[in-house]
Amino acid sequence: MLMSRLQEELAAGRFTVTAEVAPPKGIDLQNVLDVAAAFSGVTAVNVTDNQGANMRMCPLVVAGKLVDAGIEPILQLTCRDRNRMALQSDILGAAALGIENLLLLSGDHARFGDHPEARSVFDLDSVQLLQAVNDLQQGVDMVGRKLDGVPIFFPGAAVSPESEPFELMFQKFRKKIDSGARFFQTQAVFDGGRFEQFMAEAREVGTPVLAGILLLKSARMARFLNDNIPGVRVPEKHIDRLEKAGNPLDEGVAIARELVGVARSCCQGVHLMTLGHEDRIPEILDN
Amino acid sequence: MIISNQKKKDELLAALDGAERLFLVGCGACATACKSGGEEEVFQMQEWIESVDREVTGSVVIDEACHIMRAGRDLRHHRQAVEDADALLVLACGAGIQSISASSDKRVVGGLDSLFLGNIKRFGQFEEKCSLCGDCILNETAGICPVTNCAKGLLNGPCGGMEESKCEVDREIDCAWHLIYERLKKQKRPGVFARTVAPKNWDKRRKPGRFNIKK
């Protein structure tokens, strides 16, 4: 069976790095393609889906363009903007464009984004979307109707390893694996100790986990994340370091590098969110 | 009950454009409890209408405005006042407004916005607990509805936005899945966590809903 490079890397047990790009707000693809091409040491690149509930170009097209450019994409799909029919049809389209990796998410609520008056769909949740992908890979759609040609994907999902109560978060993690998740990318990790605790349990399950590493640029940005981004919690000790640093971005790189160090010791890779500072990736990954 | 709220006066004034003489209709059920369309509010509306140089030809508070036959009967009891009006201003939920529009060819102006099917927490405080989805899962979720109480209506546990057991959409509100988890734990049963819940059958909530008890 053909495998995506991401799947190969993880199967081979190599420490795997992914990064992400956001589709343009508009129709000019040059910047997103340039950013994706400039990543170094990165196996696959996530393409976000109206991230933070802000309307942008559909990720399916951007991921298809990355395939054409020889860059392996991870297509993110959320349940917020599409019902089960639209999701399935986009997933079939993804297969036709040569997209192999999927990251299947519930999605941030529309009230966080630039279209707060939009009706959020959530016809499926992330677990049910994973099951839908499973069905398609069996050659049938969600209602059991036969497909002409069977897609093959490497489906992934998200997990918030620092979320409490642990047991409540972990049951959903298990459900996602039972529903076909073959890899995980985590919500931004900031507390190495808690992440290690999560991995101690997750390792038993065996599905590879890439720790989400978000590059903090300043104390102000950290506070903004805490106030505005669901599921992201930057601890005060990091904010303090950023505040006291002569060059906050350098300090952010140092924090990210420390967290990558934690990831190297306990999980299968990292997913880097560098938000415009892709040039710092080699430093973040530096052992 | 159906929770409703009076439209803002400038919006109402725009909706009343061209209607000089009005017959007022209130509702003795939900809109009375919500203080949006009971006797008192109909009276206050009459005063306001007169203050904006319009005439009130008469008024009625129907026991339950959603009862189509009763609404029709009550309008017939006020035939002359209804006849004299340019429009009927209805202080009832959307269902009540449509009982009136089904019973009269007169122009109907709705004075309320219908918000949700609500529980009464205490006087004047209402909370949505049920979305009328037609496919109830409460027996497995310790009597807490995730379709309604989870902002995303997720069926298989909390989203990644749950923080300190609060909802990502409103940090004042408890995460429904956290509440379900805690209550099931107290009851020492796995409930909904024992299975992966399949996608919801929205065909059970096809619009417009129809139900006939005799069938």
Short mmCIF file of C-alpha atoms in Angstrom, two decimals:
data_model
loop_
_atom_site.label_atom_id
_atom_site.label_comp_id
_atom_site.label_asym_id
_atom_site.label_seq_id
_atom_site.Cartn_x
_atom_site.Cartn_y
_atom_site.Cartn_z
CA MET A 1 0.00 0.00 0.00
CA LEU A 2 1.20 3.50 -0.84
CA MET A 3 2.11 5.62 2.12
CA SER A 4 2.41 9.35 2.53
CA ARG A 5 5.86 10.59 3.57
CA LEU A 6 4.35 11.57 6.92
CA GLN A 7 3.09 8.03 7.44
CA GLU A 8 6.46 6.57 6.35
CA GLU A 9 8.43 8.79 8.72
CA LEU A 10 6.20 7.93 11.65
CA ALA A 11 6.17 4.22 10.77
CA ALA A 12 9.97 4.28 10.65
CA GLY A 13 10.05 5.77 14.14
CA ARG A 14 11.87 8.92 13.03
CA PHE A 15 11.27 12.17 14.95
CA THR A 16 8.89 13.91 12.56
CA VAL A 17 8.32 17.62 12.05
CA THR A 18 5.25 19.24 10.54
CA ALA A 19 4.47 22.93 10.13
CA GLU A 20 1.50 24.89 8.88
CA VAL A 21 0.35 27.54 6.47
CA ALA A 22 -2.91 29.46 6.26
CA PRO A 23 -4.65 29.97 2.90
CA PRO A 24 -4.77 33.58 1.74
CA LYS A 25 -7.59 35.96 2.49
CA GLY A 26 -7.99 36.58 -1.20
CA ILE A 27 -6.85 34.80 -4.33
CA ASP A 28 -3.09 35.38 -4.45
CA LEU A 29 -1.36 32.08 -3.66
CA GLN A 30 2.23 33.21 -4.14
CA ASN A 31 2.96 33.99 -0.51
CA VAL A 32 1.55 30.76 0.91
CA LEU A 33 3.42 28.69 -1.68
CA ASP A 34 6.68 30.58 -0.97
CA VAL A 35 6.32 30.03 2.78
CA ALA A 36 5.58 26.33 2.31
CA ALA A 37 8.55 25.91 -0.04
CA ALA A 38 10.91 27.63 2.42
CA PHE A 39 10.30 25.21 5.31
CA SER A 40 13.38 23.18 6.12
CA GLY A 41 13.38 19.87 7.94
CA VAL A 42 9.61 19.65 7.66
CA THR A 43 7.94 16.46 6.42
CA ALA A 44 4.44 17.77 5.79
CA VAL A 45 2.62 21.07 5.95
CA ASN A 46 -0.84 21.58 7.47
CA VAL A 47 -3.21 23.79 5.53
CA THR A 48 -5.64 25.36 7.96
CA ASP A 49 -9.40 25.53 7.37
CA ASN A 50 -10.84 29.00 8.03
CA GLN A 51 -8.60 29.04 11.09
CA GLY A 52 -9.98 30.79 14.13
CA ALA A 53 -13.27 31.00 12.21
CA ASN A 54 -11.82 33.64 9.90
CA MET A 55 -12.93 33.26 6.29
CA ARG A 56 -10.10 32.48 3.86
CA MET A 57 -9.61 30.55 0.63
CA CYS A 58 -10.65 26.91 0.90
CA PRO A 59 -7.76 24.74 2.10
CA LEU A 60 -8.55 22.05 -0.46
CA VAL A 61 -7.27 24.25 -3.28
CA VAL A 62 -4.15 25.32 -1.37
CA ALA A 63 -3.35 21.72 -0.41
CA GLY A 64 -3.79 20.68 -4.06
CA LYS A 65 -1.35 23.40 -5.14
CA LEU A 66 1.16 22.17 -2.55
CA VAL A 67 0.91 18.66 -4.02
CA ASP A 68 1.63 20.15 -7.46
CA ALA A 69 4.67 21.94 -6.00
CA GLY A 70 6.02 18.69 -4.56
CA ILE A 71 5.22 19.67 -0.94
CA GLU A 72 3.24 17.18 1.10
CA PRO A 73 0.15 18.75 2.66
CA ILE A 74 -1.97 17.78 5.65
CA LEU A 75 -5.43 19.01 4.76
CA GLN A 76 -7.32 20.31 7.80
CA LEU A 77 -11.09 19.95 7.69
CA THR A 78 -13.45 21.27 10.33
CA CYS A 79 -17.10 20.47 10.99
CA ARG A 80 -18.00 24.11 11.54
CA ASP A 81 -18.63 25.21 7.98
CA ARG A 82 -19.80 22.09 6.14
CA ASN A 83 -22.43 19.45 6.66
CA ARG A 84 -21.76 15.74 6.16
CA MET A 85 -22.40 15.91 2.42
CA ALA A 86 -20.01 18.81 1.81
CA LEU A 87 -17.33 17.21 4.00
CA GLN A 88 -17.50 13.89 2.16
CA SER A 89 -17.43 15.55 -1.23
CA ASP A 90 -14.42 17.68 -0.26
CA ILE A 91 -12.64 14.57 1.02
CA LEU A 92 -13.24 12.77 -2.27
CA GLY A 93 -11.95 15.85 -4.05
CA ALA A 94 -8.86 15.78 -1.84
CA ALA A 95 -8.11 12.21 -2.93
CA ALA A 96 -8.43 13.23 -6.57
CA LEU A 97 -5.91 16.04 -6.01
CA GLY A 98 -3.39 13.60 -4.52
CA ILE A 99 -3.82 14.80 -0.94
CA GLU A 100 -3.01 11.92 1.41
CA ASN A 101 -2.95 13.35 4.93
CA LEU A 102 -6.05 14.70 6.64
CA LEU A 103 -6.46 16.40 10.01
CA LEU A 104 -10.09 16.13 11.08
CA LEU A 105 -11.32 18.68 13.59
CA SER A 106 -14.50 20.00 15.17
CA GLY A 107 -13.40 23.60 14.57
CA ASP A 108 -13.48 26.81 16.57
CA HIS A 109 -16.92 28.32 17.07
CA ALA A 110 -17.86 31.01 14.53
CA ARG A 111 -18.20 33.63 17.23
CA PHE A 112 -14.39 33.87 17.48
CA GLY A 113 -13.87 34.87 13.89
CA ASP A 114 -14.62 37.58 11.41
CA HIS A 115 -18.12 36.26 10.61
CA PRO A 116 -19.64 35.96 14.10
CA GLU A 117 -23.16 36.08 12.64
CA ALA A 118 -22.57 32.95 10.56
CA ARG A 119 -24.52 29.84 11.43
CA SER A 120 -22.12 27.17 12.68
CA VAL A 121 -22.93 23.82 11.12
CA PHE A 122 -21.51 21.02 13.34
CA ASP A 123 -23.65 18.43 11.56
CA LEU A 124 -20.84 16.01 12.50
CA ASP A 125 -18.28 16.16 15.28
CA SER A 126 -14.62 15.29 14.83
CA VAL A 127 -15.15 11.66 15.88
CA GLN A 128 -17.97 11.21 13.39
CA LEU A 129 -15.89 12.89 10.68
CA LEU A 130 -13.10 10.38 11.31
CA GLN A 131 -15.68 7.61 10.91
CA ALA A 132 -16.89 9.17 7.67
CA VAL A 133 -13.32 9.08 6.33
CA ASN A 134 -13.12 5.46 7.45
CA ASP A 135 -16.26 4.67 5.46
CA LEU A 136 -14.89 6.37 2.35
CA GLN A 137 -11.69 4.34 2.69
CA GLN A 138 -13.85 1.21 2.72
CA GLY A 139 -15.26 2.28 -0.62
CA VAL A 140 -18.64 3.48 0.60
CA ASP A 141 -20.10 6.80 1.69
CA MET A 142 -21.72 7.44 5.08
CA VAL A 143 -24.98 5.85 3.96
CA GLY A 144 -23.26 2.81 2.49
CA ARG A 145 -23.44 3.71 -1.19
CA LYS A 146 -20.56 2.37 -3.23
CA LEU A 147 -17.85 4.72 -4.47
CA ASP A 148 -16.29 4.60 -7.90
CA GLY A 149 -12.65 4.28 -6.87
CA VAL A 150 -11.55 3.98 -3.25
CA PRO A 151 -9.54 6.79 -1.59
CA ILE A 152 -6.58 6.05 0.68
CA PHE A 153 -5.75 8.53 3.39
CA PHE A 154 -3.59 8.91 6.46
CA PRO A 155 -6.18 10.47 8.78
CA GLY A 156 -5.17 12.39 11.87
CA ALA A 157 -6.88 14.22 14.68
CA ALA A 158 -6.20 16.78 17.38
CA VAL A 159 -5.91 16.40 21.13
CA SER A 160 -5.52 18.90 23.98
CA PRO A 161 -3.06 17.08 26.24
CA GLU A 162 -3.13 19.67 29.02
CA SER A 163 -6.92 19.65 29.25
CA GLU A 164 -8.60 18.77 32.54
CA PRO A 165 -10.14 16.51 33.68
CA PHE A 166 -7.62 14.17 32.11
CA GLU A 167 -10.02 11.23 31.94
CA LEU A 168 -12.65 13.25 30.03
CA MET A 169 -10.10 14.43 27.47
CA PHE A 170 -8.56 10.98 27.20
CA GLN A 171 -11.84 9.19 26.46
CA LYS A 172 -12.24 11.37 23.39
CA PHE A 173 -8.62 10.68 22.42
CA ARG A 174 -9.44 6.96 22.55
CA LYS A 175 -12.66 7.42 20.61
CA LYS A 176 -10.73 9.20 17.88
CA ILE A 177 -8.28 6.30 17.64
CA ASP A 178 -11.15 3.79 17.58
CA SER A 179 -12.72 5.88 14.80
CA GLY A 180 -9.62 5.77 12.61
CA ALA A 181 -7.17 8.47 13.76
CA ARG A 182 -3.68 7.26 12.79
CA PHE A 183 -1.73 10.22 14.15
CA PHE A 184 -2.31 13.20 16.42
CA GLN A 185 -1.18 16.78 16.38
CA THR A 186 -1.71 18.40 19.75
CA GLN A 187 -3.01 21.78 20.77
CA ALA A 188 -0.07 24.06 21.64
CA VAL A 189 1.88 22.52 24.50
CA PHE A 190 3.50 24.79 27.09
CA ASP A 191 3.77 22.68 30.21
CA GLY A 192 6.39 20.02 29.54
CA GLY A 193 5.60 18.13 32.72
CA ARG A 194 1.91 17.78 31.98
CA PHE A 195 2.67 16.80 28.41
CA GLU A 196 4.96 14.04 29.66
CA GLN A 197 2.13 12.79 31.89
CA PHE A 198 -0.18 12.72 28.89
CA MET A 199 2.39 10.84 26.82
CA ALA A 200 2.89 8.28 29.57
CA GLU A 201 -0.76 7.27 29.00
CA ALA A 202 -0.85 7.93 25.27
CA ARG A 203 2.25 5.82 24.60
CA GLU A 204 0.34 2.77 25.79
CA VAL A 205 -2.21 3.36 23.04
CA GLY A 206 0.54 3.49 20.42
CA THR A 207 -0.79 6.09 17.97
CA PRO A 208 1.95 8.63 17.11
CA VAL A 209 1.64 12.08 18.66
CA LEU A 210 3.22 15.27 17.32
CA ALA A 211 3.44 17.91 20.05
CA GLY A 212 2.08 21.29 19.01
CA ILE A 213 4.80 23.93 19.48
CA LEU A 214 3.66 27.51 19.12
CA LEU A 215 6.33 30.18 18.81
CA LEU A 216 5.64 32.96 21.31
CA LYS A 217 6.78 36.33 20.01
CA SER A 218 6.07 38.49 23.03
CA ALA A 219 4.32 38.63 26.38
CA ARG A 220 1.56 40.59 24.72
CA MET A 221 0.99 37.84 22.18
CA ALA A 222 0.94 35.22 24.97
CA ARG A 223 -1.74 37.17 26.80
CA PHE A 224 -3.72 37.61 23.61
CA LEU A 225 -3.62 33.83 23.06
CA ASN A 226 -4.81 33.21 26.60
CA ASP A 227 -7.71 35.59 26.17
CA ASN A 228 -8.75 34.78 22.63
CA ILE A 229 -7.67 31.35 21.45
CA PRO A 230 -9.71 28.42 22.72
CA GLY A 231 -7.66 25.72 24.37
CA VAL A 232 -4.39 27.67 24.45
CA ARG A 233 -3.06 28.43 27.92
CA VAL A 234 0.39 30.02 28.19
CA PRO A 235 1.63 29.68 31.77
CA GLU A 236 2.68 32.80 33.70
CA LYS A 237 6.28 31.56 33.96
CA HIS A 238 6.64 31.82 30.16
CA ILE A 239 4.96 35.21 30.03
CA ASP A 240 7.35 36.34 32.74
CA ARG A 241 10.37 35.17 30.74
CA LEU A 242 9.12 36.95 27.62
CA GLU A 243 8.52 40.11 29.61
CA LYS A 244 12.00 40.19 31.11
CA ALA A 245 13.83 39.24 27.92
CA GLY A 246 15.85 41.81 26.01
CA ASN A 247 14.68 40.18 22.79
CA PRO A 248 11.30 38.49 23.40
CA LEU A 249 11.33 36.65 20.07
CA ASP A 250 14.71 35.06 20.92
CA GLU A 251 13.23 34.05 24.27
CA GLY A 252 10.20 32.59 22.49
CA VAL A 253 12.53 30.58 20.27
CA ALA A 254 14.35 29.35 23.40
CA ILE A 255 11.04 28.29 25.04
CA ALA A 256 10.01 26.50 21.84
CA ARG A 257 13.40 24.75 21.65
CA GLU A 258 13.02 23.54 25.26
CA LEU A 259 9.57 22.15 24.48
CA VAL A 260 10.92 20.43 21.36
CA GLY A 261 13.48 18.88 23.71
CA VAL A 262 10.65 17.52 25.88
CA ALA A 263 8.94 16.19 22.75
CA ARG A 264 12.13 14.44 21.59
CA SER A 265 12.23 12.59 24.89
CA CYS A 266 8.62 11.42 24.95
CA CYS A 267 6.72 11.60 21.65
CA GLN A 268 7.10 11.00 17.91
CA GLY A 269 7.52 14.54 16.63
CA VAL A 270 6.43 18.14 16.70
CA HIS A 271 3.97 20.31 14.84
CA LEU A 272 5.41 23.82 14.58
CA MET A 273 3.25 26.93 14.52
CA THR A 274 5.73 29.72 13.80
CA LEU A 275 3.31 32.35 12.46
CA GLY A 276 5.53 34.32 10.09
CA HIS A 277 8.88 33.36 11.65
CA GLU A 278 9.53 30.24 9.61
CA ASP A 279 13.21 31.28 9.38
CA ARG A 280 13.61 30.44 13.08
CA ILE A 281 12.62 26.77 12.58
CA PRO A 282 16.22 25.46 12.34
CA GLU A 283 16.99 27.07 15.73
CA ILE A 284 13.83 25.68 17.29
CA LEU A 285 14.73 22.21 16.09
CA ASP A 286 18.40 22.55 17.07
CA ASN A 287 19.32 19.80 19.51
CA MET B 1 -42.13 27.62 27.42
CA ILE B 2 -41.28 29.84 24.48
CA ILE B 3 -39.05 32.69 25.61
CA SER B 4 -39.71 35.94 23.80
CA ASN B 5 -38.53 39.51 23.94
CA GLN B 6 -40.11 42.72 22.69
CA LYS B 7 -38.60 44.23 19.58
CA LYS B 8 -36.88 47.57 19.98
CA LYS B 9 -39.29 50.46 19.58
CA ASP B 10 -37.56 51.95 16.52
CA GLU B 11 -37.74 48.58 14.77
CA LEU B 12 -41.38 48.28 15.74
CA LEU B 13 -42.12 51.79 14.52
CA ALA B 14 -40.61 50.93 11.14
CA ALA B 15 -42.73 47.75 10.99
CA LEU B 16 -45.85 49.80 11.72
CA ASP B 17 -45.22 52.08 8.77
CA GLY B 18 -48.56 52.97 7.15
CA ALA B 19 -50.64 51.35 9.90
CA GLU B 20 -52.47 54.12 11.74
CA ARG B 21 -55.10 52.11 13.58
CA LEU B 22 -54.06 48.99 15.45
CA PHE B 23 -55.74 46.10 17.19
CA LEU B 24 -53.49 44.62 19.89
CA VAL B 25 -53.16 40.93 20.65
CA GLY B 26 -51.34 39.51 23.67
CA CYS B 27 -50.85 35.97 24.91
CA GLY B 28 -51.84 34.68 28.35
CA ALA B 29 -49.27 31.90 28.35
CA CYS B 30 -45.53 32.18 27.61
CA ALA B 31 -45.47 35.85 26.61
CA THR B 32 -47.18 36.71 29.90
CA ALA B 33 -44.54 34.81 31.90
CA CYS B 34 -41.77 36.47 29.88
CA LYS B 35 -43.37 39.86 30.49
CA SER B 36 -43.31 40.50 26.76
CA GLY B 37 -46.99 40.15 25.82
CA GLY B 38 -49.28 39.77 28.85
CA GLU B 39 -52.09 42.09 30.02
CA GLU B 40 -49.60 44.57 31.47
CA GLU B 41 -47.44 44.73 28.35
CA VAL B 42 -50.46 45.06 26.06
CA PHE B 43 -51.58 48.00 28.17
CA GLN B 44 -48.11 49.61 28.04
CA MET B 45 -48.00 49.01 24.28
CA GLN B 46 -51.33 50.77 23.90
CA GLU B 47 -49.93 53.81 25.74
CA TRP B 48 -46.85 53.82 23.56
CA ILE B 49 -48.85 53.49 20.35
CA GLU B 50 -50.98 56.45 21.35
CA SER B 51 -47.83 58.39 22.18
CA VAL B 52 -46.62 57.93 18.59
CA ASP B 53 -49.91 59.34 17.25
CA ARG B 54 -51.63 56.10 16.34
CA GLU B 55 -54.99 54.78 17.38
CA VAL B 56 -55.80 51.56 19.18
CA THR B 57 -59.14 50.10 18.09
CA GLY B 58 -59.17 47.40 20.76
CA SER B 59 -57.20 44.59 22.33
CA VAL B 60 -57.40 41.01 23.50
CA VAL B 61 -55.11 38.70 25.46
CA ILE B 62 -55.66 35.18 24.14
CA ASP B 63 -55.24 32.33 26.64
CA GLU B 64 -52.74 30.59 24.40
CA ALA B 65 -52.11 32.43 21.18
CA CYS B 66 -50.56 29.30 19.66
CA HIS B 67 -54.01 27.65 19.74
CA ILE B 68 -55.16 28.42 16.19
CA MET B 69 -58.91 27.82 16.74
CA ARG B 70 -58.99 29.73 20.02
CA ALA B 71 -57.13 32.65 18.45
CA GLY B 72 -59.66 32.71 15.61
CA ARG B 73 -62.58 32.58 18.03
CA ASP B 74 -61.18 35.43 20.17
CA LEU B 75 -60.66 37.59 17.09
CA ARG B 76 -64.27 36.95 16.04
CA HIS B 77 -65.43 38.15 19.48
CA HIS B 78 -63.73 41.47 18.65
CA ARG B 79 -64.87 41.54 15.03
CA GLN B 80 -65.66 45.24 14.84
CA ALA B 81 -62.44 46.43 16.50
CA VAL B 82 -60.42 44.09 14.29
CA GLU B 83 -62.32 45.30 11.25
CA ASP B 84 -61.58 48.94 12.14
CA ALA B 85 -57.83 48.34 12.40
CA ASP B 86 -55.26 48.71 9.62
CA ALA B 87 -53.14 46.02 11.24
CA LEU B 88 -53.03 43.60 14.16
CA LEU B 89 -50.02 44.09 16.43
CA VAL B 90 -49.32 40.75 18.07
CA LEU B 91 -47.29 40.40 21.27
CA ALA B 92 -46.84 36.65 21.14
CA CYS B 93 -44.17 34.22 19.98
CA GLY B 94 -43.77 33.41 16.29
CA ALA B 95 -46.26 30.56 16.66
CA GLY B 96 -48.80 32.91 18.22
CA ILE B 97 -48.26 35.52 15.53
CA GLN B 98 -49.01 32.88 12.91
CA SER B 99 -52.20 31.75 14.66
CA ILE B 100 -53.35 35.30 14.13
CA SER B 101 -52.19 35.55 10.54
CA ALA B 102 -53.97 32.22 9.89
CA SER B 103 -57.20 33.65 11.34
CA SER B 104 -57.36 37.04 9.65
CA ASP B 105 -56.58 38.54 6.28
CA LYS B 106 -55.52 41.76 8.02
CA ARG B 107 -51.91 42.85 8.03
CA VAL B 108 -50.17 41.31 11.04
CA VAL B 109 -47.23 42.99 12.77
CA GLY B 110 -45.22 40.88 15.23
CA GLY B 111 -44.00 42.83 18.24
CA LEU B 112 -41.76 40.15 19.70
CA ASP B 113 -38.72 38.11 18.77
CA SER B 114 -38.99 34.45 19.81
CA LEU B 115 -35.75 33.33 21.41
CA PHE B 116 -35.86 29.70 22.50
CA LEU B 117 -37.70 26.94 24.30
CA GLY B 118 -36.74 27.81 27.84
CA ASN B 119 -36.82 26.65 31.40
CA ILE B 120 -37.61 29.15 34.13
CA LYS B 121 -34.64 29.46 36.45
CA ARG B 122 -36.28 32.02 38.65
CA PHE B 123 -38.66 34.88 37.93
CA GLY B 124 -37.50 36.65 34.80
CA GLN B 125 -34.57 34.31 34.19
CA PHE B 126 -34.77 31.70 31.49
CA GLU B 127 -32.36 29.08 30.20
CA GLU B 128 -32.40 26.96 27.10
CA LYS B 129 -32.16 23.26 27.90
CA CYS B 130 -33.81 21.56 24.95
CA SER B 131 -33.48 22.19 21.21
CA LEU B 132 -36.45 20.04 20.17
CA CYS B 133 -34.14 17.97 17.97
CA GLY B 134 -36.52 15.02 17.77
CA ASP B 135 -33.82 12.48 18.63
CA CYS B 136 -33.37 12.60 22.42
CA ILE B 137 -30.11 11.37 23.96
CA LEU B 138 -30.82 12.51 27.56
CA ASN B 139 -31.14 8.95 28.90
CA GLU B 140 -27.46 8.40 28.18
CA THR B 141 -26.15 11.82 29.15
CA ALA B 142 -27.26 11.95 32.78
CA GLY B 143 -30.18 14.20 31.89
CA ILE B 144 -27.99 16.97 30.43
CA CYS B 145 -28.50 17.71 26.75
CA PRO B 146 -25.27 18.15 24.77
CA VAL B 147 -27.20 19.09 21.62
CA THR B 148 -28.35 22.24 23.42
CA ASN B 149 -25.88 22.87 26.24
CA CYS B 150 -22.76 22.31 24.13
CA ALA B 151 -22.33 25.39 21.92
CA LYS B 152 -21.33 23.08 19.07
CA GLY B 153 -23.83 20.33 19.85
CA LEU B 154 -21.02 17.76 19.92
CA LEU B 155 -22.06 14.19 20.69
CA ASN B 156 -18.79 12.48 21.59
CA GLY B 157 -17.25 14.56 24.34
CA PRO B 158 -15.80 18.03 24.78
CA CYS B 159 -13.97 20.00 22.12
CA GLY B 160 -10.43 21.26 22.54
CA GLY B 161 -11.76 24.60 23.71
CA MET B 162 -12.85 23.36 27.13
CA GLU B 163 -10.77 25.19 29.72
CA GLU B 164 -11.08 24.73 33.46
CA SER B 165 -14.38 22.99 32.74
CA LYS B 166 -15.79 26.08 31.00
CA CYS B 167 -17.07 26.48 27.44
CA GLU B 168 -14.83 28.13 24.83
CA VAL B 169 -17.72 30.22 23.57
CA ASP B 170 -18.57 31.70 26.96
CA ARG B 171 -16.22 31.27 29.91
CA GLU B 172 -19.13 31.93 32.28
CA ILE B 173 -20.88 28.79 31.10
CA ASP B 174 -19.94 25.28 32.20
CA CYS B 175 -18.81 22.87 29.50
CA ALA B 176 -21.83 20.60 28.99
CA TRP B 177 -19.56 17.59 28.54
CA HIS B 178 -17.85 18.32 31.82
CA LEU B 179 -21.25 18.42 33.56
CA ILE B 180 -22.28 15.15 31.91
CA TYR B 181 -18.99 13.54 32.88
CA GLU B 182 -19.24 14.64 36.51
CA ARG B 183 -22.84 13.56 36.91
CA LEU B 184 -22.30 10.15 35.29
CA LYS B 185 -19.26 9.65 37.52
CA LYS B 186 -21.41 10.40 40.56
CA GLN B 187 -23.96 7.89 39.30
CA LYS B 188 -21.16 5.36 38.74
CA ARG B 189 -22.22 4.53 35.20
CA PRO B 190 -20.51 5.04 31.85
CA GLY B 191 -23.63 6.32 30.07
CA VAL B 192 -22.87 7.86 26.71
CA PHE B 193 -19.11 7.42 27.22
CA ALA B 194 -19.56 3.69 26.64
CA ARG B 195 -20.11 4.16 22.93
CA THR B 196 -19.25 6.31 19.97
CA VAL B 197 -22.37 8.25 19.13
CA ALA B 198 -23.33 8.11 15.46
CA PRO B 199 -24.15 11.25 13.47
CA LYS B 200 -27.49 12.69 14.39
CA ASN B 201 -30.57 11.93 12.35
CA TRP B 202 -31.71 15.42 11.41
CA ASP B 203 -34.45 13.96 9.26
CA LYS B 204 -36.41 13.62 12.50
CA ARG B 205 -36.45 17.39 12.64
CA ARG B 206 -37.53 18.01 9.09
CA LYS B 207 -39.31 21.34 8.71
CA PRO B 208 -42.09 22.17 9.02
CA GLY B 209 -42.81 19.73 11.86
CA ARG B 210 -46.14 17.92 11.80
CA PHE B 211 -47.52 15.58 14.43
CA ASN B 212 -50.91 13.91 14.64
CA ILE B 213 -51.68 12.13 17.87
CA LYS B 214 -54.30 9.92 16.18
CA LYS B 215 -51.79 8.35 13.79
#
